[in-house]
Tab-separated table of C-alpha atoms in Angstrom:
chain	number	residue	atom	x	y	z
Q	18	UNK	CA	-20.090	-10.934	5.943
Q	19	UNK	CA	-18.751	-13.405	8.661
Q	20	UNK	CA	-15.515	-13.210	10.577
Q	21	UNK	CA	-14.246	-16.037	8.596
Q	22	UNK	CA	-14.636	-14.385	5.324
Q	23	UNK	CA	-11.621	-12.263	3.703
Q	24	UNK	CA	-12.026	-8.907	2.457
Q	25	UNK	CA	-9.920	-7.436	-0.282
Q	26	UNK	CA	-9.639	-3.873	1.369
Q	27	UNK	CA	-8.712	-5.467	4.633
Q	28	UNK	CA	-6.093	-7.680	3.084
Q	29	UNK	CA	-4.499	-4.733	1.386
Q	30	UNK	CA	-4.367	-2.832	4.599
Q	31	UNK	CA	-2.734	-5.853	6.395
Q	32	UNK	CA	0.019	-6.099	3.445
Q	33	UNK	CA	0.550	-2.306	4.017
Q	34	UNK	CA	1.457	-2.948	7.592
Q	35	UNK	CA	-1.852	-1.791	9.081
Q	36	UNK	CA	-3.296	-4.841	11.217
Q	37	UNK	CA	-5.166	-3.292	13.740
Q	38	UNK	CA	-8.601	-4.252	11.977
Q	39	UNK	CA	-7.590	-7.904	10.887
Q	40	UNK	CA	-10.533	-10.290	11.050
Q	41	UNK	CA	-9.861	-13.937	11.519
Q	42	UNK	CA	-10.748	-14.698	7.968
Q	43	UNK	CA	-8.257	-11.881	6.793
Q	44	UNK	CA	-5.507	-12.991	9.038
Q	45	UNK	CA	-5.676	-16.658	8.239
Q	46	UNK	CA	-5.474	-15.723	4.589
Q	47	UNK	CA	-2.912	-13.018	4.653
Q	48	UNK	CA	-0.262	-15.340	6.686
Q	49	UNK	CA	-0.955	-18.146	4.098
Q	50	UNK	CA	-0.387	-15.585	1.242
Q	51	UNK	CA	2.711	-14.084	2.974
Q	52	UNK	CA	4.207	-17.600	3.197
Q	53	UNK	CA	3.659	-18.345	-0.621
Q	54	UNK	CA	4.454	-14.772	-1.853
Q	55	UNK	CA	6.932	-13.326	0.547
Q	56	UNK	CA	7.112	-9.859	-1.229
Q	57	UNK	CA	3.204	-9.197	-1.242
Q	58	UNK	CA	3.872	-6.349	1.243
Q	59	UNK	CA	6.425	-4.877	-1.249
Q	60	UNK	CA	3.905	-5.077	-3.889
Q	61	UNK	CA	1.235	-3.477	-1.872
Q	62	UNK	CA	3.508	-0.685	-0.851
Q	63	UNK	CA	4.418	0.030	-4.488
Q	64	UNK	CA	0.934	0.102	-5.505
Q	65	UNK	CA	0.230	2.723	-2.708
Q	66	UNK	CA	3.133	4.890	-3.545
Q	67	UNK	CA	2.306	4.975	-7.195
Q	68	UNK	CA	-1.322	6.312	-6.247
Q	69	UNK	CA	0.361	9.094	-3.966
Q	70	UNK	CA	2.888	10.088	-6.700
Q	71	UNK	CA	0.312	10.144	-9.398
Q	72	UNK	CA	-2.189	12.279	-7.485
Q	73	UNK	CA	0.663	14.566	-6.550
Q	74	UNK	CA	1.414	15.027	-10.135
Q	75	UNK	CA	-2.076	15.621	-11.109
Q	76	UNK	CA	-2.319	18.259	-8.492
Q	77	UNK	CA	0.968	19.632	-9.751
Q	78	UNK	CA	-0.786	20.030	-13.161
Q	79	UNK	CA	-3.252	22.240	-11.464
Q	80	UNK	CA	-6.141	19.896	-10.780
Q	81	UNK	CA	-7.985	20.803	-7.689
Q	82	UNK	CA	-10.830	18.276	-7.413
Q	83	UNK	CA	-10.267	14.496	-7.252
Q	84	UNK	CA	-12.781	11.345	-7.526
Q	85	UNK	CA	-11.129	8.333	-5.868
Q	86	UNK	CA	-13.220	5.189	-6.824
Q	87	UNK	CA	-12.533	2.055	-4.941
Q	88	UNK	CA	-10.670	3.971	-2.251
Q	89	UNK	CA	-10.690	1.389	0.450
Q	90	UNK	CA	-9.612	1.851	4.080
Q	91	UNK	CA	-8.043	4.861	5.108
Q	92	UNK	CA	-4.292	5.067	5.260
Q	93	UNK	CA	-2.127	8.114	5.988
Q	94	UNK	CA	-1.079	9.944	3.879
Q	95	UNK	CA	-4.351	9.559	1.841
Q	96	UNK	CA	-5.241	11.046	-1.399
Q	97	UNK	CA	-6.538	14.270	0.014
Q	98	UNK	CA	-3.661	14.878	2.396
Q	99	UNK	CA	-1.228	14.533	-0.593
Q	100	UNK	CA	-3.044	16.806	-3.062
Q	101	UNK	CA	-3.791	19.441	-0.237
Q	102	UNK	CA	-0.019	19.945	-0.057
Q	103	UNK	CA	-0.094	21.485	-3.597
Q	104	UNK	CA	-3.097	23.581	-2.648
Q	105	UNK	CA	-5.065	23.540	0.689
Q	106	UNK	CA	-8.355	23.974	-1.375
Q	107	UNK	CA	-8.221	20.680	-3.123
Q	108	UNK	CA	-11.456	18.740	-2.834
Q	109	UNK	CA	-11.574	14.865	-3.025
Q	110	UNK	CA	-14.863	12.408	-2.933
Q	111	UNK	CA	-14.085	8.964	-1.849
Q	112	UNK	CA	-16.115	6.186	-3.176
Q	113	UNK	CA	-16.253	2.603	-2.271
Q	114	UNK	CA	-18.866	-0.087	-2.463
Q	115	UNK	CA	-18.575	-1.112	1.117
Q	116	UNK	CA	-20.563	0.863	3.596
Q	117	UNK	CA	-18.247	-0.172	6.592
Q	118	UNK	CA	-15.197	1.268	4.592
Q	119	UNK	CA	-17.191	4.609	3.931
Q	120	UNK	CA	-17.743	4.788	7.560
Q	121	UNK	CA	-14.051	4.041	8.281
Q	122	UNK	CA	-13.252	6.978	5.902
Q	123	UNK	CA	-15.747	9.286	7.382
Q	124	UNK	CA	-14.739	8.676	10.923
Q	125	UNK	CA	-10.982	9.076	9.820
Q	126	UNK	CA	-11.578	12.476	8.010
Q	127	UNK	CA	-14.587	13.870	9.820
Q	128	UNK	CA	-12.814	17.362	10.475
Q	129	UNK	CA	-12.033	17.940	6.772
Q	130	UNK	CA	-14.730	19.794	4.931
Q	131	UNK	CA	-12.882	19.425	1.907
Q	132	UNK	CA	-13.405	15.643	1.834
Q	133	UNK	CA	-16.764	13.760	0.982
Q	134	UNK	CA	-17.633	10.124	0.875
Q	135	UNK	CA	-20.041	7.919	-1.200
Q	136	UNK	CA	-20.996	4.207	-0.911
Q	137	UNK	CA	-21.197	3.022	-4.579
Q	138	UNK	CA	-20.074	0.424	-6.698
Q	139	UNK	CA	-17.662	1.073	-9.771
Q	140	UNK	CA	-19.927	-1.258	-11.892
Q	141	UNK	CA	-22.700	1.505	-11.633
Q	142	UNK	CA	-20.758	4.420	-13.040
Q	143	UNK	CA	-23.788	6.577	-13.738
Q	144	UNK	CA	-24.882	6.131	-10.075
Q	145	UNK	CA	-21.446	7.447	-9.222
Q	146	UNK	CA	-21.225	10.546	-11.494
Q	147	UNK	CA	-24.934	11.235	-10.879
Q	148	UNK	CA	-24.985	10.879	-7.039
Q	149	UNK	CA	-25.889	14.165	-5.234
Q	150	UNK	CA	-22.708	14.160	-3.230
Q	151	UNK	CA	-20.608	14.018	-6.209
Q	152	UNK	CA	-22.592	16.644	-8.083
Q	153	UNK	CA	-22.473	18.889	-5.166
Q	154	UNK	CA	-18.844	18.641	-4.724
Q	155	UNK	CA	-17.281	17.925	-8.097
Q	156	UNK	CA	-17.511	20.556	-10.699
Q	157	UNK	CA	-17.699	18.628	-13.929
Q	158	UNK	CA	-17.060	21.800	-16.032
Q	159	UNK	CA	-13.483	21.923	-14.670
Q	160	UNK	CA	-10.740	19.199	-15.036
Q	161	UNK	CA	-11.012	16.402	-12.579
Q	162	UNK	CA	-8.411	13.900	-11.329
Q	163	UNK	CA	-9.938	10.574	-11.417
Q	164	UNK	CA	-8.339	7.639	-9.264
Q	165	UNK	CA	-8.973	4.023	-10.412
Q	166	UNK	CA	-6.313	2.363	-8.288
Q	167	UNK	CA	-6.655	-1.309	-8.637
Q	168	UNK	CA	-10.411	-1.400	-8.395
Q	169	UNK	CA	-10.757	-3.122	-11.755
Q	170	UNK	CA	-9.038	-5.990	-10.428
Q	171	UNK	CA	-12.190	-6.993	-8.530
Q	172	UNK	CA	-14.297	-6.112	-11.620
Q	173	UNK	CA	-14.744	-9.410	-13.674
Q	174	UNK	CA	-14.874	-9.266	-17.591
Q	175	UNK	CA	-18.483	-10.063	-17.928
Q	176	UNK	CA	-19.221	-6.782	-16.195
Q	177	UNK	CA	-17.756	-4.780	-19.335
Q	178	UNK	CA	-14.783	-2.976	-17.418
Q	179	UNK	CA	-13.877	-1.313	-20.708
Q	180	UNK	CA	-17.341	0.163	-20.855
Q	181	UNK	CA	-17.358	1.272	-17.191
Q	182	UNK	CA	-13.960	3.197	-17.717
Q	183	UNK	CA	-15.450	4.774	-21.012
Q	184	UNK	CA	-18.465	5.818	-19.182
Q	185	UNK	CA	-16.538	7.308	-16.111
Q	186	UNK	CA	-14.245	9.079	-18.397
Q	187	UNK	CA	-16.968	10.430	-20.593
Q	188	UNK	CA	-18.354	12.380	-17.595
Q	189	UNK	CA	-14.954	14.115	-17.336
Q	190	UNK	CA	-14.074	17.453	-19.176
Q	191	UNK	CA	-11.243	17.898	-21.449
Q	192	UNK	CA	-7.999	18.508	-19.227
Q	193	UNK	CA	-8.931	15.898	-16.789
Q	194	UNK	CA	-6.396	13.029	-15.714
Q	195	UNK	CA	-6.963	9.513	-14.787
Q	196	UNK	CA	-4.501	7.476	-12.560
Q	197	UNK	CA	-5.053	3.808	-13.310
Q	198	UNK	CA	-3.479	0.566	-12.086
Q	199	UNK	CA	-4.449	-3.030	-12.352
Q	200	UNK	CA	-3.134	-6.230	-11.336
Q	201	UNK	CA	-1.493	-8.114	-14.141
Q	202	UNK	CA	0.553	-11.420	-14.875
Q	203	UNK	CA	2.500	-10.513	-18.003
Q	204	UNK	CA	5.401	-8.476	-16.555
Q	205	UNK	CA	8.161	-11.057	-16.737
Q	206	UNK	CA	8.803	-14.804	-17.181
Q	207	UNK	CA	7.862	-15.503	-13.633
Q	208	UNK	CA	4.062	-15.570	-13.427
Q	209	UNK	CA	3.825	-17.662	-10.243
Q	210	UNK	CA	3.291	-14.763	-7.611
Q	211	UNK	CA	0.241	-13.464	-9.362
Q	212	UNK	CA	-1.053	-17.021	-10.069
Q	213	UNK	CA	-0.700	-17.832	-6.273
Q	214	UNK	CA	-2.472	-14.677	-5.235
Q	215	UNK	CA	-5.339	-15.085	-7.599
Q	216	UNK	CA	-5.973	-18.731	-6.604
Q	217	UNK	CA	-5.352	-17.864	-2.853
Q	218	UNK	CA	-7.672	-14.991	-2.880
Q	219	UNK	CA	-10.338	-16.906	-4.532
Q	220	UNK	CA	-9.994	-19.498	-1.876
Q	221	UNK	CA	-10.762	-16.822	0.761
Q	222	UNK	CA	-13.869	-15.634	-1.194
Q	223	UNK	CA	-12.183	-12.697	-3.097
Q	224	UNK	CA	-12.326	-13.046	-6.726
Q	225	UNK	CA	-9.760	-11.188	-8.674
Q	226	UNK	CA	-9.128	-10.884	-12.548
Q	227	UNK	CA	-5.620	-9.789	-13.529
Q	228	UNK	CA	-5.250	-8.482	-17.013
Q	229	UNK	CA	-2.221	-7.810	-19.381
Q	230	UNK	CA	-0.829	-4.882	-20.670
Q	231	UNK	CA	-2.656	-4.973	-24.160
Q	232	UNK	CA	-5.925	-5.265	-22.417
Q	233	UNK	CA	-5.195	-2.293	-20.092
Q	234	UNK	CA	-4.091	-0.196	-22.915
Q	235	UNK	CA	-7.370	-0.933	-24.600
Q	236	UNK	CA	-9.258	0.285	-21.723
Q	237	UNK	CA	-7.562	3.682	-21.735
Q	238	UNK	CA	-7.492	3.971	-25.387
Q	239	UNK	CA	-11.254	3.162	-25.875
Q	240	UNK	CA	-12.048	5.761	-23.208
Q	241	UNK	CA	-10.152	8.330	-25.356
Q	242	UNK	CA	-7.260	8.704	-23.113
Q	243	UNK	CA	-3.685	9.532	-24.045
Q	244	UNK	CA	-1.123	7.683	-21.739
Q	245	UNK	CA	1.422	10.066	-20.351
Q	246	UNK	CA	5.222	8.957	-20.132
Q	247	UNK	CA	6.470	6.535	-19.085
Q	248	UNK	CA	3.564	4.604	-20.328
Q	249	UNK	CA	2.124	1.524	-18.825
Q	250	UNK	CA	4.836	0.239	-16.406
Q	251	UNK	CA	5.170	-1.513	-13.189
Q	252	UNK	CA	4.048	0.415	-10.101
Q	253	UNK	CA	7.545	1.054	-8.828
Q	254	UNK	CA	8.641	2.106	-12.360
Q	255	UNK	CA	6.247	4.754	-12.782
Q	256	UNK	CA	8.234	8.199	-12.130
Q	257	UNK	CA	9.976	6.633	-9.105
Q	258	UNK	CA	11.540	9.020	-6.595
Q	259	UNK	CA	14.597	6.630	-6.407
Q	260	UNK	CA	15.174	5.351	-10.219
Q	261	UNK	CA	16.611	1.877	-10.936
Q	262	UNK	CA	13.962	-0.200	-8.819
Q	263	UNK	CA	13.403	-3.573	-10.421
Q	264	UNK	CA	9.920	-4.067	-11.800
Q	265	UNK	CA	7.491	-6.109	-9.650
Q	266	UNK	CA	5.454	-8.604	-11.670
Q	267	UNK	CA	2.000	-7.917	-10.179
Q	268	UNK	CA	0.497	-4.459	-10.887
Q	269	UNK	CA	0.663	-2.213	-14.135
Q	270	UNK	CA	0.235	1.452	-13.454
Q	271	UNK	CA	-0.351	4.544	-15.821
Q	272	UNK	CA	-1.361	8.222	-15.839
Q	273	UNK	CA	-3.656	9.340	-18.764
Q	274	UNK	CA	-4.826	12.530	-19.967
Q	275	UNK	CA	-8.164	13.421	-21.498
Q	276	UNK	CA	-7.623	15.858	-24.459
């Protein structure tokens, strides 16, 4: 990867306001996107806040072990910091396909022995659930909180995303929860922002696949999951701390339960 190549996780960090590690390719593309889609920072923050609310909810249901696949760069608060507020014993394994990101996570959380890291691709679900660090740290006889936050935006249709979700969920025992989000284009009549984002990401070498609500529902249903209230909704409408926020048009979110 060259300095001129954009990177999905670094772009996300930039839009969250963390621009310390911008590479030239990231910065150039991020600035172009911000000009064309001025609310992209709000979209990124709504996504991040959904994840934090979802994992806090899962921890509130008594889950004490979490598998975060497609975790991206370290941002505070991170998943383990949020769930450990519910119970300091909560354990988290962060998984990302990029070894540089894994190293970033390890450096950021080196002092926490309740956190582990794995470099692996979500498109290899068996490699993840069978990885020694996962098997040593996650007890699959007890419920697990699985976080799949926008990772499938970067998985094309020909990689069988529905099959991947099904395989990951099949490894979880009953009583587990899945926090899921996915970029979309069918929230309202104005689809221009996500079309602009998809095209501009591709121009920067980052391929993304937005999906509609019916497709996302199919992923979860075929995996045997029951979607909890309020259903599949915009990230900032998923159990918001301050009700009344307008829906964004780019990311769907849901919390699902494995009976």
